[in-house]
Coordinates of C-alpha atoms and ligand atoms in Angstrom, one line a residue:
X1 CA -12.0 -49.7 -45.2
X2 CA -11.3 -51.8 -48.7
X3 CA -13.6 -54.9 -49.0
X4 CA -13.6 -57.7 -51.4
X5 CA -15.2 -55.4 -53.7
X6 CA -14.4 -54.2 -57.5
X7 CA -15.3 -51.8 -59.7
X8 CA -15.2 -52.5 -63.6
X9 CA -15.8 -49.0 -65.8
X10 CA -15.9 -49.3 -69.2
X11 CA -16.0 -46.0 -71.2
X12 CA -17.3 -44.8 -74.7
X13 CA -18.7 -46.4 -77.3
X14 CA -17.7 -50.0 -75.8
X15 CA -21.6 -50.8 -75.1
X16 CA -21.3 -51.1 -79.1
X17 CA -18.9 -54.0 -78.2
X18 CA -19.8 -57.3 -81.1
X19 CA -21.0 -54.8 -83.5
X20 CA -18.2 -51.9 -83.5
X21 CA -15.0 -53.1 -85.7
X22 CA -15.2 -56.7 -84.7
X23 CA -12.1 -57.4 -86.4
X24 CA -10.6 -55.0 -83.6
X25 CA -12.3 -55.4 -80.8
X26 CA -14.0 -59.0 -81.2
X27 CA -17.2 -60.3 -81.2
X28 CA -18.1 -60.9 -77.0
X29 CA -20.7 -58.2 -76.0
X30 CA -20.5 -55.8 -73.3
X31 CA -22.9 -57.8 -71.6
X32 CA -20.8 -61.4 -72.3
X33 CA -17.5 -59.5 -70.9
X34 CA -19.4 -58.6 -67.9
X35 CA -21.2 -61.8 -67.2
X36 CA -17.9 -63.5 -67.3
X37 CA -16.7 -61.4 -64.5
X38 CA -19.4 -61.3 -62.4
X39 CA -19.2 -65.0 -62.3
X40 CA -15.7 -65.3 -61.8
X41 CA -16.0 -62.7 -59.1
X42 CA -18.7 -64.3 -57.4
X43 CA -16.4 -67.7 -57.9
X44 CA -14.2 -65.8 -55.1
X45 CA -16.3 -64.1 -53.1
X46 CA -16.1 -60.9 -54.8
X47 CA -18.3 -58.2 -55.1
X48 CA -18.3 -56.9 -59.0
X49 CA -19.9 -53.8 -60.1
X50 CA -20.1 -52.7 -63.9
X51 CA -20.5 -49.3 -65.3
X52 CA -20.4 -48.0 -69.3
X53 CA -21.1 -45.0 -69.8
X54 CA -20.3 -42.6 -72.4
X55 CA -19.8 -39.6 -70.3
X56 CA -16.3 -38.3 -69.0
X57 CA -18.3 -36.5 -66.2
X58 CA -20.4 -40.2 -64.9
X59 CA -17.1 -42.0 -65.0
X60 CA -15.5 -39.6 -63.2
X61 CA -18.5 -39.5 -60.7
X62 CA -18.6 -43.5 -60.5
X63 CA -14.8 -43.6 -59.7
X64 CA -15.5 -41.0 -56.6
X65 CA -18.4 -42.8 -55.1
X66 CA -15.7 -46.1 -55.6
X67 CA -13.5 -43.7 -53.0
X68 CA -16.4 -43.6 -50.5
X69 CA -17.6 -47.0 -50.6
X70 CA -14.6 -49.1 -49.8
X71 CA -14.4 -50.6 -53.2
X72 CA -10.4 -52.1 -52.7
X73 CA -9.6 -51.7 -57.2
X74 CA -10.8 -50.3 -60.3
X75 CA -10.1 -51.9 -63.3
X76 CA -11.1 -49.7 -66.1
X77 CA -11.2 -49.1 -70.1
X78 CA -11.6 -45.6 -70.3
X79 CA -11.5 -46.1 -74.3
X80 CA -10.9 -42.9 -76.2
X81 CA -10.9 -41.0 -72.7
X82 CA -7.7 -42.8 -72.1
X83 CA -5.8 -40.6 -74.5
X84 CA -7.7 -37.4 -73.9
X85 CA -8.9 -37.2 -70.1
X86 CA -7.1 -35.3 -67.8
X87 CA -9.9 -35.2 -65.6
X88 CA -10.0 -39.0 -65.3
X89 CA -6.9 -39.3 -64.1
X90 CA -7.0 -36.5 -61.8
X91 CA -10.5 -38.5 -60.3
X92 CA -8.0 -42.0 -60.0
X93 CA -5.3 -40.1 -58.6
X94 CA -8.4 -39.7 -55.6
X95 CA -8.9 -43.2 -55.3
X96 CA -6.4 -44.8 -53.1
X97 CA -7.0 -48.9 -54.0
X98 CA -5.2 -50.6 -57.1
X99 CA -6.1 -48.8 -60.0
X100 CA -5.6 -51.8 -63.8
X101 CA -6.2 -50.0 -67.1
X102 CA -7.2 -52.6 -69.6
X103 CA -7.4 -52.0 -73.6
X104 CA -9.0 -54.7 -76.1
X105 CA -6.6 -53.9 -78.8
X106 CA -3.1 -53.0 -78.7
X107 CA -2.8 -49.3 -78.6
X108 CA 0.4 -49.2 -79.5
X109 CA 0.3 -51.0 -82.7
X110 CA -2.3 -48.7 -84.0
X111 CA -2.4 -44.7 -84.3
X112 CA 0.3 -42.7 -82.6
X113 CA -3.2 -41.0 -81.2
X114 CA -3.4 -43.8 -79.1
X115 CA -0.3 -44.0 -77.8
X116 CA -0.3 -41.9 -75.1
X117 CA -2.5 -42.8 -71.8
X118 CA -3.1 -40.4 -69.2
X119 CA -4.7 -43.0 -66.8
X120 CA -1.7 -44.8 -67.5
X121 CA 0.1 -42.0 -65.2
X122 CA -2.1 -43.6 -62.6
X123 CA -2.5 -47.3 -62.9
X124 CA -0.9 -49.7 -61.0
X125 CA -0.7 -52.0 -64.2
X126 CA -1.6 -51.8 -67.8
X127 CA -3.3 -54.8 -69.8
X128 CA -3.6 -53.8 -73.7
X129 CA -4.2 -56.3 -76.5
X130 CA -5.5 -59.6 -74.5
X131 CA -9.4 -58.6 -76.2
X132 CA -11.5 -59.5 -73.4
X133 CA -9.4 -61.7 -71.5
X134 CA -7.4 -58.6 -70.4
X135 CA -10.3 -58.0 -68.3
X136 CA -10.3 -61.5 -66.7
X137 CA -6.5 -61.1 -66.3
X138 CA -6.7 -57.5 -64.0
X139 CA -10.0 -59.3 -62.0
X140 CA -7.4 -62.4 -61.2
X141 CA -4.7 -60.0 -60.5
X142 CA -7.2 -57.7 -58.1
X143 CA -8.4 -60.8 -56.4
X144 CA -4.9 -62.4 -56.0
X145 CA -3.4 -59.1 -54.5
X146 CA -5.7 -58.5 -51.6
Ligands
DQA201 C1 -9.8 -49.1 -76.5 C2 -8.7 -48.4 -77.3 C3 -9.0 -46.9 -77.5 O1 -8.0 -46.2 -78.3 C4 -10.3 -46.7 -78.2 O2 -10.7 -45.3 -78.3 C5 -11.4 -47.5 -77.6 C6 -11.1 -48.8 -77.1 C7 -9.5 -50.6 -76.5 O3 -10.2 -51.2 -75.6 O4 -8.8 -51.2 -77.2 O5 -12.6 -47.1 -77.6 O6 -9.7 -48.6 -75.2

């Protein structure tokens, strides 16, 4: 059964977030991002889980225990995964709730490396470009929907 519950995943390298390339990705920790959304979740009655990891095989575990537990969306940043990770997608392709892939930057305005999304095979919508108000966006857009 899918509850008023969401799962945010963020992938590698983004717990560097206010330190890596600020000029690209901003200056709002990993830990800002996610306090934001844990209060605007908790605003709506909302249960909000966050996960970073830098591992292709924990994200992949975290989005099957999301199939098990009645979590009702995923939004998720795989970061480089995105453009390399088969086996992400083949894990979200398992999870039957709404499925929002959210980027910082525009990936299309930067290398043609970053172009291509396999998660994007997957997800119900794509938010790239918004820094970390794309995340806010796909919470208000998961919450809206159910
Ligand atoms: C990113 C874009 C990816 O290409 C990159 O590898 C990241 C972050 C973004 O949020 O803009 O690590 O997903």
């Amino acid at each position: 059964m899918s509850q008023r519950k969401v799962l945010v995943l963020h992938g590698p390298n983004l717990n560097l977030l206010g330190t890596r390339q600020p000029e690209i990705y901003g200056h709002e920790t990993l830990v800002d991002i996610d306090s934001a959304l844990r209060a605007q979740a908790a605003a709506n009655g909302w249960e909000l889980t966050c996960r970073q990891s830098n591992h292709e095989g924990e994200l992949i575990d975290a989005i099957q225990a999301a199939r098990l537990d009645g979590t009702a969306a995923i939004i998720i940043n795989p970061a480089a995964y995105t453009h390399t990770s088969v086996a992400i997608l083949d894990a979200l392709n398992a999870f039957e709730g709404t499925v929002i892939e959210v980027h910082l930057s525009n990936v299309h305005r930067r290398e043609s490396f970053r172009h291509h999304s396999y998660v994007s095979l997957r997800a119900d919508a794509v938010i790239a470009g918004l820094g970390s108000q794309g995340y806010r966006a796909a919470l208000e857009a998961v919450m809206a929907s159910a």
